[in-house]
JSON list of C-alpha atoms and ligand atoms in Angstrom, two decimals:
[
{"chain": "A", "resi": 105, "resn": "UNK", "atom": "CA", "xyz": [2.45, 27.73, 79.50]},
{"chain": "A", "resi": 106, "resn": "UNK", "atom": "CA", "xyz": [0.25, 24.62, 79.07]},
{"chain": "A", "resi": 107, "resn": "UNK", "atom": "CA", "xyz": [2.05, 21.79, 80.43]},
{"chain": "A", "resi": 108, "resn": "UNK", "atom": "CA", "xyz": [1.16, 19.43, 77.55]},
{"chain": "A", "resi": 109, "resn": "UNK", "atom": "CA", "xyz": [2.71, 21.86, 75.01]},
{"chain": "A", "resi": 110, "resn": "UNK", "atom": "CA", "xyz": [5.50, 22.46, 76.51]},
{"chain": "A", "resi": 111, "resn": "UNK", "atom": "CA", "xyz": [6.18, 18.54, 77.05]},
{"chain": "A", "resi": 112, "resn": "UNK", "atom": "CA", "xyz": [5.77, 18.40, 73.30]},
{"chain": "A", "resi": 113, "resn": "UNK", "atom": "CA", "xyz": [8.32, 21.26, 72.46]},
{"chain": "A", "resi": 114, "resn": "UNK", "atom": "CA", "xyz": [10.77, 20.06, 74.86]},
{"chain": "A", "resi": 115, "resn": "UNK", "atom": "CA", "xyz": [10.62, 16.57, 72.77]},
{"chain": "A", "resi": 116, "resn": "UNK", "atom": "CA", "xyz": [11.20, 18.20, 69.47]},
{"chain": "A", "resi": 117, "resn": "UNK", "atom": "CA", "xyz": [13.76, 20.02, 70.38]},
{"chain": "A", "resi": 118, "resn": "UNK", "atom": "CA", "xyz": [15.55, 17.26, 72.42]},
{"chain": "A", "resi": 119, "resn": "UNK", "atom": "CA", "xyz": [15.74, 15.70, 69.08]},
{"chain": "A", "resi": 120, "resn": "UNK", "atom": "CA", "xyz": [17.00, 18.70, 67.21]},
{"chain": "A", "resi": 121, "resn": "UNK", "atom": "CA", "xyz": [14.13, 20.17, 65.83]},
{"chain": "A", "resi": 122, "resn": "UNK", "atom": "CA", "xyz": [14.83, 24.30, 64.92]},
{"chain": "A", "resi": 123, "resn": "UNK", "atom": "CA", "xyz": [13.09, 26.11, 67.23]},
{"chain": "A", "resi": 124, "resn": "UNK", "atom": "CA", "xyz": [11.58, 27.94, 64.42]},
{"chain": "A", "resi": 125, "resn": "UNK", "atom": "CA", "xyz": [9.87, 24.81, 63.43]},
{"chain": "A", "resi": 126, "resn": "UNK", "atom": "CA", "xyz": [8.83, 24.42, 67.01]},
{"chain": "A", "resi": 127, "resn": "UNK", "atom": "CA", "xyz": [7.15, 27.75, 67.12]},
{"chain": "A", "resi": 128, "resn": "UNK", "atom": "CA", "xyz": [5.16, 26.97, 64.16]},
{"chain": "A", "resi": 129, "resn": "UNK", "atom": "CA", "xyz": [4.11, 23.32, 65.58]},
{"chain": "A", "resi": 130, "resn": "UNK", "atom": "CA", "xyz": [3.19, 24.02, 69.23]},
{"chain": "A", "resi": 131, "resn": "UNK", "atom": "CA", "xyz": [2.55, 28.11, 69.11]},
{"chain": "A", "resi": 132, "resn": "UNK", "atom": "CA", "xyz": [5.01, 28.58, 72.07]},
{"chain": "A", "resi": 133, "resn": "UNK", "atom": "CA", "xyz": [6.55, 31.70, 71.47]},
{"chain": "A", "resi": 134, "resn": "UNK", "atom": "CA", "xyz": [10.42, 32.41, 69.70]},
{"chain": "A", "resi": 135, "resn": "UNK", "atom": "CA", "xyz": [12.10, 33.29, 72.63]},
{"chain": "A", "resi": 136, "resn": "UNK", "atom": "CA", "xyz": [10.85, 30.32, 74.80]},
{"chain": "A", "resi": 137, "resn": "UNK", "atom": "CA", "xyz": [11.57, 28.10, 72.34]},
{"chain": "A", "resi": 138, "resn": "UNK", "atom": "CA", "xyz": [15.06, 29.43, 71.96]},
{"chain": "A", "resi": 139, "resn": "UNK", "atom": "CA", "xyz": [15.89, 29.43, 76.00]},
{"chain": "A", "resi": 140, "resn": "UNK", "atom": "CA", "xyz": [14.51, 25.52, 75.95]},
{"chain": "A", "resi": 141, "resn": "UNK", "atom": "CA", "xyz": [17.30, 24.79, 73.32]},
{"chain": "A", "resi": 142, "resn": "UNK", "atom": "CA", "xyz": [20.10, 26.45, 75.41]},
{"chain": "A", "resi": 143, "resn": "UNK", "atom": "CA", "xyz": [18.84, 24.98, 77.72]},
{"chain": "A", "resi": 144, "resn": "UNK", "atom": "CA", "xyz": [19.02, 21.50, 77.00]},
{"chain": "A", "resi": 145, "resn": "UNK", "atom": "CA", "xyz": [22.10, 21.31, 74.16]},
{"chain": "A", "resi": 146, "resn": "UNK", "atom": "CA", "xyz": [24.14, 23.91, 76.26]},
{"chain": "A", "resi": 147, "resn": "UNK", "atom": "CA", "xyz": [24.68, 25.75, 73.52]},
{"chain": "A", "resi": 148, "resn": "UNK", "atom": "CA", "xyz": [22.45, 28.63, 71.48]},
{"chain": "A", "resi": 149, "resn": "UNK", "atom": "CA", "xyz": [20.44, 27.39, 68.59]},
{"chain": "A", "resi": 150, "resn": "UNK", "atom": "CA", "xyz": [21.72, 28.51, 65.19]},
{"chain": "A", "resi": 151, "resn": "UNK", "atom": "CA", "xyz": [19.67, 30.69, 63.42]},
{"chain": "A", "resi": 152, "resn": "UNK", "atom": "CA", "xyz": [19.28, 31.66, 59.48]},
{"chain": "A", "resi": 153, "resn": "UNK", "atom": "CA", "xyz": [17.45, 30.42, 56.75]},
{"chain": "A", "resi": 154, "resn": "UNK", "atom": "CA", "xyz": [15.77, 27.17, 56.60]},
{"chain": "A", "resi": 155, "resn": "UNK", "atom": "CA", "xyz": [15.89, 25.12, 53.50]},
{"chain": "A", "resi": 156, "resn": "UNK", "atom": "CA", "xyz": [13.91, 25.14, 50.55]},
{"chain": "A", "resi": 157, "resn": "UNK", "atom": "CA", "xyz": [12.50, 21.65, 49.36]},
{"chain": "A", "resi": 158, "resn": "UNK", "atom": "CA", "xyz": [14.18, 21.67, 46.02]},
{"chain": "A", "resi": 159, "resn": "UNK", "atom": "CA", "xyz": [17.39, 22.77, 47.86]},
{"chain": "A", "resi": 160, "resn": "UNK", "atom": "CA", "xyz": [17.41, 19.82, 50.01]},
{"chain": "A", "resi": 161, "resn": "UNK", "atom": "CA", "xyz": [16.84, 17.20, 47.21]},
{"chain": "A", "resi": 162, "resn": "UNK", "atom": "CA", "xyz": [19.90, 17.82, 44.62]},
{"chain": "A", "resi": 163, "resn": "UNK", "atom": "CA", "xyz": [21.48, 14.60, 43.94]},
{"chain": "A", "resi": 164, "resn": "UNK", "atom": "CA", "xyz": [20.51, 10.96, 43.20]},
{"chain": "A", "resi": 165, "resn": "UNK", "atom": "CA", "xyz": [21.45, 10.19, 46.40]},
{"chain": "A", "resi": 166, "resn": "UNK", "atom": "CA", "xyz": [19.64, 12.86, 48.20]},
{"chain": "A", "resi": 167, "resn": "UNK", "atom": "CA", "xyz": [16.31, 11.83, 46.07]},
{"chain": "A", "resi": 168, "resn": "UNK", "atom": "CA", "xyz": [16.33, 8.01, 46.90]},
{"chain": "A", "resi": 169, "resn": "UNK", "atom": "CA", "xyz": [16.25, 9.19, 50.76]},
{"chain": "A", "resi": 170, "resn": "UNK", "atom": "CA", "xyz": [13.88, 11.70, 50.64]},
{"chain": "A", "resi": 171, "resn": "UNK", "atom": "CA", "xyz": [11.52, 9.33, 48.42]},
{"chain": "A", "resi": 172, "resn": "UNK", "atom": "CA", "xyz": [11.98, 6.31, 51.30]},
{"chain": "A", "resi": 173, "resn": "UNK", "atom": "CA", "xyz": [11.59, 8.86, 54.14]},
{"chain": "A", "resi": 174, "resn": "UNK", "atom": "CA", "xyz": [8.67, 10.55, 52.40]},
{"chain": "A", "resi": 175, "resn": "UNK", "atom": "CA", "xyz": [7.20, 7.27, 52.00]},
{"chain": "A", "resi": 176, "resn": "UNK", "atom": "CA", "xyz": [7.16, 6.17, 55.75]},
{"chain": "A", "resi": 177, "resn": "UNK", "atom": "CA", "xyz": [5.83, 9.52, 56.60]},
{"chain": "A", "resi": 178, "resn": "UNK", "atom": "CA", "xyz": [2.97, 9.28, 54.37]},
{"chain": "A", "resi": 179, "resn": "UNK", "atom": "CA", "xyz": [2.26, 6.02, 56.09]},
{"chain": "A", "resi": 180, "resn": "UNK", "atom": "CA", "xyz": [2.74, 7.13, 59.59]},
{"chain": "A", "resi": 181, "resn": "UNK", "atom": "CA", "xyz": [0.92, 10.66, 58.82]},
{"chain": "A", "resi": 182, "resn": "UNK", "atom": "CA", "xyz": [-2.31, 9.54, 56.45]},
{"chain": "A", "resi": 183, "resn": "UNK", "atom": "CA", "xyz": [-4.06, 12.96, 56.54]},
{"chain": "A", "resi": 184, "resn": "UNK", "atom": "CA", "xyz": [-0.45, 14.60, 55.82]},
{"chain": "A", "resi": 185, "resn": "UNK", "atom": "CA", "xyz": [-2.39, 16.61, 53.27]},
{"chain": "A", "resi": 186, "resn": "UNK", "atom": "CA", "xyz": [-4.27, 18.80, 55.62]},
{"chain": "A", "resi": 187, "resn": "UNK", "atom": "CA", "xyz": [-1.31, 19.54, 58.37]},
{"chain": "A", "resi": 188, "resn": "UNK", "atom": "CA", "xyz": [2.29, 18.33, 59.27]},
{"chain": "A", "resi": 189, "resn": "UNK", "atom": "CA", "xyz": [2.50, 15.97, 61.42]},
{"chain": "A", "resi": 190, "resn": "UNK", "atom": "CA", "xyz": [5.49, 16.32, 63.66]},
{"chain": "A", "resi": 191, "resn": "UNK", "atom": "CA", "xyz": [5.78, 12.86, 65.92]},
{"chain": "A", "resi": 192, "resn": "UNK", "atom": "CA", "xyz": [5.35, 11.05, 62.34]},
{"chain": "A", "resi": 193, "resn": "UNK", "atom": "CA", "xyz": [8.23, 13.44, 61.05]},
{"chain": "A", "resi": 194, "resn": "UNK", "atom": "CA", "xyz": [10.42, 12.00, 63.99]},
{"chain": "A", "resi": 195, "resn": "UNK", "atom": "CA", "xyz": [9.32, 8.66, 63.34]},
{"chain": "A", "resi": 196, "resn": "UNK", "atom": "CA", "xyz": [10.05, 8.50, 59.67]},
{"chain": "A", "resi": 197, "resn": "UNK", "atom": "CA", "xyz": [13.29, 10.33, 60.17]},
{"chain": "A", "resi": 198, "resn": "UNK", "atom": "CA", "xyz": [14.26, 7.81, 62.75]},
{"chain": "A", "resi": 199, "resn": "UNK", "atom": "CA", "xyz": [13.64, 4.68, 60.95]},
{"chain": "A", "resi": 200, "resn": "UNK", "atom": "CA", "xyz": [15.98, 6.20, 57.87]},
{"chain": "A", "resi": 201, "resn": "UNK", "atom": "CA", "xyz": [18.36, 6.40, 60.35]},
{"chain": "A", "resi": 202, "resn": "UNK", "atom": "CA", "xyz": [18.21, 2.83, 61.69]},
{"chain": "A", "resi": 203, "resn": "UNK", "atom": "CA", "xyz": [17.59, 1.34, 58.42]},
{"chain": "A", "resi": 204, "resn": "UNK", "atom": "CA", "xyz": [20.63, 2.80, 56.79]},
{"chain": "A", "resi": 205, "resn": "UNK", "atom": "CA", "xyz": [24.08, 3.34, 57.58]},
{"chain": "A", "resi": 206, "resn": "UNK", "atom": "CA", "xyz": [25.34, 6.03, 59.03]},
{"chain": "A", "resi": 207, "resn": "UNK", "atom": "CA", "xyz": [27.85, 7.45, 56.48]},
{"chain": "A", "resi": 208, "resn": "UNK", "atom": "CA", "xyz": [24.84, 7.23, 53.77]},
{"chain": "A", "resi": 209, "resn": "UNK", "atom": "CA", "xyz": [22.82, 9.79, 56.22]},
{"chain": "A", "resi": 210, "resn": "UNK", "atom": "CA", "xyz": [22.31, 12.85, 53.76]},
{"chain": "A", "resi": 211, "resn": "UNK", "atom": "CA", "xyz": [18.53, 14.37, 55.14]},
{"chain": "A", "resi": 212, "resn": "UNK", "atom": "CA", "xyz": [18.24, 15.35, 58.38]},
{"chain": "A", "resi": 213, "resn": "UNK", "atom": "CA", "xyz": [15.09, 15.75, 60.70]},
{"chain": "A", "resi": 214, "resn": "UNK", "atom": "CA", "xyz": [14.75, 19.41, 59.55]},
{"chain": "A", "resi": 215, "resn": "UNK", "atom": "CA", "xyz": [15.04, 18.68, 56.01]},
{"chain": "A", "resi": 216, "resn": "UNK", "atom": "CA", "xyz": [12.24, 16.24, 56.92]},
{"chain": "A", "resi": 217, "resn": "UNK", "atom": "CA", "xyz": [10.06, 18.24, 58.14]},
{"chain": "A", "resi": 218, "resn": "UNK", "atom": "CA", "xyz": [10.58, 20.99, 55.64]},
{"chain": "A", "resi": 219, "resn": "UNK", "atom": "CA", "xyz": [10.30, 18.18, 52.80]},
{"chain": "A", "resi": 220, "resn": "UNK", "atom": "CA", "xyz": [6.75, 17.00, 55.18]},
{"chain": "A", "resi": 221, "resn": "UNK", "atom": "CA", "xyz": [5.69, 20.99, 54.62]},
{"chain": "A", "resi": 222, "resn": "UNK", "atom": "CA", "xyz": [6.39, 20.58, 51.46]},
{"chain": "A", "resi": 223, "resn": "UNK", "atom": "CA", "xyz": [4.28, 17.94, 50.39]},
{"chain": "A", "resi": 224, "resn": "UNK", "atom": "CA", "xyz": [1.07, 19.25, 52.42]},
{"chain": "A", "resi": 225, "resn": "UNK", "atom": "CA", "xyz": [1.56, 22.45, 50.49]},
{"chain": "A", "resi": 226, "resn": "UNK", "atom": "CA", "xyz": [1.35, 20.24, 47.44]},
{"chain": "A", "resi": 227, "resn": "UNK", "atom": "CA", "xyz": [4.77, 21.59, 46.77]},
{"chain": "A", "resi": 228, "resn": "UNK", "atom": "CA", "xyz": [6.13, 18.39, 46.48]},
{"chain": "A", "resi": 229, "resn": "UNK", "atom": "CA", "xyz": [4.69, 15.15, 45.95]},
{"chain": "A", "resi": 230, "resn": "UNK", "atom": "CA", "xyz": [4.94, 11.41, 46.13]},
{"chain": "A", "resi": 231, "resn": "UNK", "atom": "CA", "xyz": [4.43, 9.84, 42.50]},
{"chain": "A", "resi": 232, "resn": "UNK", "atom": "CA", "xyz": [4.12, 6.05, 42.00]},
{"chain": "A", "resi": 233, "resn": "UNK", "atom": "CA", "xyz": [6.50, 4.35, 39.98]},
{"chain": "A", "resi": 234, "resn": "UNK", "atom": "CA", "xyz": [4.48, 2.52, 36.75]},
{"chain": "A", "resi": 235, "resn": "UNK", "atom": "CA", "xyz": [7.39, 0.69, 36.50]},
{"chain": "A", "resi": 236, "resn": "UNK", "atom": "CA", "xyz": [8.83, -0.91, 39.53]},
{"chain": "A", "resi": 237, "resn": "UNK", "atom": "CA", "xyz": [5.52, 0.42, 41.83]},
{"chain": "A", "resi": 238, "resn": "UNK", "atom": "CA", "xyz": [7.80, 2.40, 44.50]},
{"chain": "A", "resi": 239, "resn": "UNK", "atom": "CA", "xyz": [7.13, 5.77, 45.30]},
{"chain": "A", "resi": 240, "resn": "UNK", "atom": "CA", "xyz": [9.27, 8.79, 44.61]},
{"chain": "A", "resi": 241, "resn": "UNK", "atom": "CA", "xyz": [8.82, 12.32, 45.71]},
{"chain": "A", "resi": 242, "resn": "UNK", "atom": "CA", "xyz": [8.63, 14.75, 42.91]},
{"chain": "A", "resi": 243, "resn": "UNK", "atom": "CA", "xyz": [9.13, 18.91, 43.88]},
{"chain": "A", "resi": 244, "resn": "UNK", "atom": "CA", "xyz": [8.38, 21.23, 42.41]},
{"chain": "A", "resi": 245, "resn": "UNK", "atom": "CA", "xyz": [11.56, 23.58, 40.84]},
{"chain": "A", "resi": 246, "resn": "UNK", "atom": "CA", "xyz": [13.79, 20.29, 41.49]},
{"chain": "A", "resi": 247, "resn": "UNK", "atom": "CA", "xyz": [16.70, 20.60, 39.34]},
{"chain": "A", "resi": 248, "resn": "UNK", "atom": "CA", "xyz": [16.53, 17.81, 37.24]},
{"chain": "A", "resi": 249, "resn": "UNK", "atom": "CA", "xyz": [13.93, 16.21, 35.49]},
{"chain": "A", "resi": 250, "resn": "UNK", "atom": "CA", "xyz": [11.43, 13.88, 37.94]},
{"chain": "A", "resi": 251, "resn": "UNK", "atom": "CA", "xyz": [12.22, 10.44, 37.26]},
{"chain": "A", "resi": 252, "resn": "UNK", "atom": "CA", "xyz": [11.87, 7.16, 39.88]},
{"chain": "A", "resi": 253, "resn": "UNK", "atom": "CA", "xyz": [14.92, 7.17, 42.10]},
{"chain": "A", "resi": 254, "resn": "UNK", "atom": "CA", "xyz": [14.60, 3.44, 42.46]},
{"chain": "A", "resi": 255, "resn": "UNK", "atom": "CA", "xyz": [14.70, 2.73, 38.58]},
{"chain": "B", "resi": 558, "resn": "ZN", "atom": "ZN1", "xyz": [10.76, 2.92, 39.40]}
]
């Protein structure tokens, strides 16, 4: 296996990333991917379902940190239209995480990067606000009607 890719999976993983996303993101196959995990958490990786977008955005709460999270990865990941972008998933995710406290956590790096897939599938999308100017993600099938988080 190419060194290179293998540096990048075992970074993704380190920081919890599925292996299933890390098979789509670096094309090293399932069962490597799964062996790395062991092998570094000591423990098998859970499998099952991932998340749907409008699954992971249900309440208020959920919304407001998906729109801020969404908004630093658009930032960090400027062509985010044409691919994910997997170091500016981490990135995002990990400034949530140091700019809020811990008990208000509610997304986590998965959810990111499934909310990421999301929006270059133009499943979801980040809307600006005409009133206050932030930006909110909108997705599509989301259970109630879009409206600014921030307002
Ligand atoms: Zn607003």
């Amino acid at each position: 296996m190419d060194h290179l890719v293998q540096h990048r999976a075992i970074k993704m993983l380190t920081q919890n990333l599925r292996p299933c996303i890390v098979v789509l993101e670096t094309g090293i196959t399932k069962p490597k991917a799964r062996a790395l995990y062991r092998e570094l958490h000591g423990v098998a990786p859970r499998s099952g379902q991932m998340r749907d977008a409008d699954s992971i955005v249900r309440t208020r709460r959920e919304f407001m940190a998906a729109s801020c999270i969404m908004s630093f990865y658009c930032e960090l990941a400027p062509n985010y239209e044409s691919g994910v972008d997997p170091e500016a998933v981490m990135a995002a995710h990990r400034i949530y995480l140091e700019d809020n406290p811990p008990a208000s956590h509610c997304i986590t790096l998965n959810e990111t990067w499934v909310l990421a897939r999301a929006l270059r599938s133009a499943e979801a999308r980040l809307v600006t606000c005409p009133k206050c100017t932030a930006r909110y993600l909108e997705v599509a099938r989301q259970h109630y009607a879009p409206a600014c988080s921030h307002c």
